[in-house]
Amino acid sequence: MQFQLLNGAIEVTDATGRLVWRGKPLQHRVKSVIPLAGEDICIVLLDPDVQLRSHFENVVCVDPHGGVVWRASLPTSGNDDCYLALAYEGGALVANSWSGFRVRIDPRGGRILDAVFTK
C-alpha cells in the first residue's frame, strides 16, 4: 500500500496503483502522513483546528481504508494542547506539542515513550 498526502486528505493506492481509499480521517484535514515501511498503516498528523476544540489528540494511526487504529495521547491532561509537528526518528515518532513538550511515541501502539519539556 502507498499512502500519500493530497490536498489535505490521504490517498491510498495498492501495488498496481489502484485507488483503495481517499479521505480525511475523523473528518479532519491532514497536515502530514508518515507511512510505516512494510506495514499497511500510516501515522497521520491531523490539522489542529483550535476553533473546534482546544485539547485535540491529533496524531492517529490509520489503516488503508481510513479506519483509526489508535490515537496518541497528549503529554498534558489540561486544556489547550495538541501536536504541531511530527517526524519519524530512530524507530519512534517524535512530536512537538503546543504545551512545549517533545514527545517520543511508539509507532505500533501510540503510547508515549517519554516526554521532555522544551520551553
PDB file of N, CA and C in Angstrom, residues 27-69:
ATOM      1  N   GLN A  27     -12.756  13.028   9.747  1.00  0.00           N
ATOM      2  CA  GLN A  27     -13.287  14.222   9.080  1.00  0.00           C
ATOM      3  C   GLN A  27     -12.446  15.475   9.315  1.00  0.00           C
ATOM      4  N   HIS A  28     -11.141  15.290   9.580  1.00  0.00           N
ATOM      5  CA  HIS A  28     -10.230  16.422   9.799  1.00  0.00           C
ATOM      6  C   HIS A  28      -9.196  16.488   8.685  1.00  0.00           C
ATOM      7  N   ARG A  29      -8.831  17.695   8.338  1.00  0.00           N
ATOM      8  CA  ARG A  29      -7.792  17.930   7.342  1.00  0.00           C
ATOM      9  C   ARG A  29      -6.479  17.325   7.829  1.00  0.00           C
ATOM     10  N   VAL A  30      -5.740  16.700   6.923  1.00  0.00           N
ATOM     11  CA  VAL A  30      -4.472  16.045   7.244  1.00  0.00           C
ATOM     12  C   VAL A  30      -3.330  17.016   7.002  1.00  0.00           C
ATOM     13  N   LYS A  31      -2.440  17.118   7.989  1.00  0.00           N
ATOM     14  CA  LYS A  31      -1.290  18.008   7.890  1.00  0.00           C
ATOM     15  C   LYS A  31      -0.049  17.264   7.391  1.00  0.00           C
ATOM     16  N   SER A  32       0.145  16.002   7.846  1.00  0.00           N
ATOM     17  CA  SER A  32       1.274  15.199   7.361  1.00  0.00           C
ATOM     18  C   SER A  32       0.962  13.712   7.504  1.00  0.00           C
ATOM     19  N   VAL A  33       1.659  12.905   6.668  1.00  0.00           N
ATOM     20  CA  VAL A  33       1.473  11.460   6.627  1.00  0.00           C
ATOM     21  C   VAL A  33       2.841  10.793   6.699  1.00  0.00           C
ATOM     22  N   ILE A  34       2.969   9.807   7.585  1.00  0.00           N
ATOM     23  CA  ILE A  34       4.205   9.035   7.684  1.00  0.00           C
ATOM     24  C   ILE A  34       3.846   7.562   7.501  1.00  0.00           C
ATOM     25  N   PRO A  35       4.108   7.003   6.304  1.00  0.00           N
ATOM     26  CA  PRO A  35       3.872   5.568   6.101  1.00  0.00           C
ATOM     27  C   PRO A  35       4.905   4.758   6.884  1.00  0.00           C
ATOM     28  N   LEU A  36       4.497   3.628   7.438  1.00  0.00           N
ATOM     29  CA  LEU A  36       5.441   2.738   8.119  1.00  0.00           C
ATOM     30  C   LEU A  36       5.860   1.657   7.135  1.00  0.00           C
ATOM     31  N   ALA A  37       7.147   1.574   6.869  1.00  0.00           N
ATOM     32  CA  ALA A  37       7.691   0.644   5.879  1.00  0.00           C
ATOM     33  C   ALA A  37       7.294  -0.791   6.194  1.00  0.00           C
ATOM     34  N   GLY A  38       6.813  -1.498   5.181  1.00  0.00           N
ATOM     35  CA  GLY A  38       6.462  -2.894   5.325  1.00  0.00           C
ATOM     36  C   GLY A  38       5.139  -3.161   6.020  1.00  0.00           C
ATOM     37  N   GLU A  39       4.389  -2.116   6.316  1.00  0.00           N
ATOM     38  CA  GLU A  39       3.110  -2.294   7.003  1.00  0.00           C
ATOM     39  C   GLU A  39       2.012  -1.546   6.249  1.00  0.00           C
ATOM     40  N   ASP A  40       0.802  -2.000   6.398  1.00  0.00           N
ATOM     41  CA  ASP A  40      -0.337  -1.361   5.731  1.00  0.00           C
ATOM     42  C   ASP A  40      -1.032  -0.365   6.646  1.00  0.00           C
ATOM     43  N   ILE A  41      -0.232   0.474   7.281  1.00  0.00           N
ATOM     44  CA  ILE A  41      -0.744   1.548   8.137  1.00  0.00           C
ATOM     45  C   ILE A  41       0.120   2.779   7.916  1.00  0.00           C
ATOM     46  N   CYS A  42      -0.390   3.920   8.314  1.00  0.00           N
ATOM     47  CA  CYS A  42       0.410   5.145   8.302  1.00  0.00           C
ATOM     48  C   CYS A  42       0.062   5.950   9.539  1.00  0.00           C
ATOM     49  N   ILE A  43       0.977   6.833   9.898  1.00  0.00           N
ATOM     50  CA  ILE A  43       0.757   7.729  11.030  1.00  0.00           C
ATOM     51  C   ILE A  43       0.420   9.097  10.459  1.00  0.00           C
ATOM     52  N   VAL A  44      -0.594   9.718  11.019  1.00  0.00           N
ATOM     53  CA  VAL A  44      -1.131  10.949  10.462  1.00  0.00           C
ATOM     54  C   VAL A  44      -1.166  12.035  11.537  1.00  0.00           C
ATOM     55  N   LEU A  45      -0.741  13.227  11.141  1.00  0.00           N
ATOM     56  CA  LEU A  45      -0.919  14.408  11.977  1.00  0.00           C
ATOM     57  C   LEU A  45      -2.104  15.169  11.405  1.00  0.00           C
ATOM     58  N   LEU A  46      -3.194  15.199  12.168  1.00  0.00           N
ATOM     59  CA  LEU A  46      -4.376  15.943  11.746  1.00  0.00           C
ATOM     60  C   LEU A  46      -4.179  17.414  12.059  1.00  0.00           C
ATOM     61  N   ASP A  47      -4.697  18.271  11.208  1.00  0.00           N
ATOM     62  CA  ASP A  47      -4.581  19.711  11.393  1.00  0.00           C
ATOM     63  C   ASP A  47      -5.367  20.123  12.635  1.00  0.00           C
ATOM     64  N   PRO A  48      -4.699  20.707  13.617  1.00  0.00           N
ATOM     65  CA  PRO A  48      -5.401  21.076  14.847  1.00  0.00           C
ATOM     66  C   PRO A  48      -6.186  22.376  14.679  1.00  0.00           C
ATOM     67  N   ASP A  49      -7.462  22.262  14.455  1.00  0.00           N
ATOM     68  CA  ASP A  49      -8.319  23.444  14.329  1.00  0.00           C
ATOM     69  C   ASP A  49      -8.769  23.843  15.726  1.00  0.00           C
ATOM     70  N   VAL A  50      -8.067  24.803  16.310  1.00  0.00           N
ATOM     71  CA  VAL A  50      -8.342  25.187  17.694  1.00  0.00           C
ATOM     72  C   VAL A  50      -9.713  25.827  17.880  1.00  0.00           C
ATOM     73  N   GLN A  51     -10.347  26.222  16.806  1.00  0.00           N
ATOM     74  CA  GLN A  51     -11.690  26.769  16.928  1.00  0.00           C
ATOM     75  C   GLN A  51     -12.699  25.660  17.212  1.00  0.00           C
ATOM     76  N   LEU A  52     -12.375  24.423  16.806  1.00  0.00           N
ATOM     77  CA  LEU A  52     -13.283  23.301  17.060  1.00  0.00           C
ATOM     78  C   LEU A  52     -13.095  22.748  18.468  1.00  0.00           C
ATOM     79  N   ARG A  53     -11.840  22.624  18.891  1.00  0.00           N
ATOM     80  CA  ARG A  53     -11.534  22.123  20.232  1.00  0.00           C
ATOM     81  C   ARG A  53     -10.107  22.516  20.578  1.00  0.00           C
ATOM     82  N   SER A  54      -9.843  22.730  21.846  1.00  0.00           N
ATOM     83  CA  SER A  54      -8.507  23.166  22.236  1.00  0.00           C
ATOM     84  C   SER A  54      -7.636  22.009  22.727  1.00  0.00           C
ATOM     85  N   HIS A  55      -8.227  20.894  23.125  1.00  0.00           N
ATOM     86  CA  HIS A  55      -7.482  19.707  23.550  1.00  0.00           C
ATOM     87  C   HIS A  55      -7.792  18.617  22.523  1.00  0.00           C
ATOM     88  N   PHE A  56      -6.850  18.345  21.624  1.00  0.00           N
ATOM     89  CA  PHE A  56      -7.135  17.502  20.471  1.00  0.00           C
ATOM     90  C   PHE A  56      -6.028  16.479  20.283  1.00  0.00           C
ATOM     91  N   GLU A  57      -6.327  15.210  20.485  1.00  0.00           N
ATOM     92  CA  GLU A  57      -5.369  14.116  20.262  1.00  0.00           C
ATOM     93  C   GLU A  57      -5.278  13.878  18.762  1.00  0.00           C
ATOM     94  N   ASN A  58      -4.420  14.652  18.098  1.00  0.00           N
ATOM     95  CA  ASN A  58      -4.424  14.727  16.635  1.00  0.00           C
ATOM     96  C   ASN A  58      -3.319  13.941  15.939  1.00  0.00           C
ATOM     97  N   VAL A  59      -2.666  13.002  16.635  1.00  0.00           N
ATOM     98  CA  VAL A  59      -1.776  12.034  15.983  1.00  0.00           C
ATOM     99  C   VAL A  59      -2.495  10.698  16.024  1.00  0.00           C
ATOM    100  N   VAL A  60      -2.773  10.145  14.830  1.00  0.00           N
ATOM    101  CA  VAL A  60      -3.524   8.898  14.733  1.00  0.00           C
ATOM    102  C   VAL A  60      -2.825   7.937  13.777  1.00  0.00           C
ATOM    103  N   CYS A  61      -3.065   6.665  13.987  1.00  0.00           N
ATOM    104  CA  CYS A  61      -2.610   5.613  13.073  1.00  0.00           C
ATOM    105  C   CYS A  61      -3.821   5.200  12.249  1.00  0.00           C
ATOM    106  N   VAL A  62      -3.641   5.136  10.921  1.00  0.00           N
ATOM    107  CA  VAL A  62      -4.756   4.885  10.011  1.00  0.00           C
ATOM    108  C   VAL A  62      -4.466   3.647   9.163  1.00  0.00           C
ATOM    109  N   ASP A  63      -5.505   2.826   8.966  1.00  0.00           N
ATOM    110  CA  ASP A  63      -5.378   1.660   8.085  1.00  0.00           C
ATOM    111  C   ASP A  63      -5.685   2.073   6.643  1.00  0.00           C
ATOM    112  N   PRO A  64      -5.549   1.167   5.661  1.00  0.00           N
ATOM    113  CA  PRO A  64      -5.728   1.531   4.252  1.00  0.00           C
ATOM    114  C   PRO A  64      -7.138   1.978   3.860  1.00  0.00           C
ATOM    115  N   HIS A  65      -8.095   1.780   4.752  1.00  0.00           N
ATOM    116  CA  HIS A  65      -9.476   2.163   4.445  1.00  0.00           C
ATOM    117  C   HIS A  65      -9.933   3.353   5.274  1.00  0.00           C
ATOM    118  N   GLY A  66      -8.982   4.035   5.920  1.00  0.00           N
ATOM    119  CA  GLY A  66      -9.297   5.237   6.691  1.00  0.00           C
ATOM    120  C   GLY A  66      -9.707   4.994   8.120  1.00  0.00           C
ATOM    121  N   GLY A  67      -9.673   3.730   8.553  1.00  0.00           N
ATOM    122  CA  GLY A  67     -10.027   3.420   9.935  1.00  0.00           C
ATOM    123  C   GLY A  67      -8.915   3.810  10.890  1.00  0.00           C
ATOM    124  N   VAL A  68      -9.278   4.338  12.032  1.00  0.00           N
ATOM    125  CA  VAL A  68      -8.293   4.726  13.043  1.00  0.00           C
ATOM    126  C   VAL A  68      -7.942   3.505  13.885  1.00  0.00           C
ATOM    127  N   VAL A  69      -6.655   3.147  13.882  1.00  0.00           N
ATOM    128  CA  VAL A  69      -6.150   2.001  14.628  1.00  0.00           C
ATOM    129  C   VAL A  69      -5.872   2.402  16.070  1.00  0.00           C
TER     130      VAL A  69
END
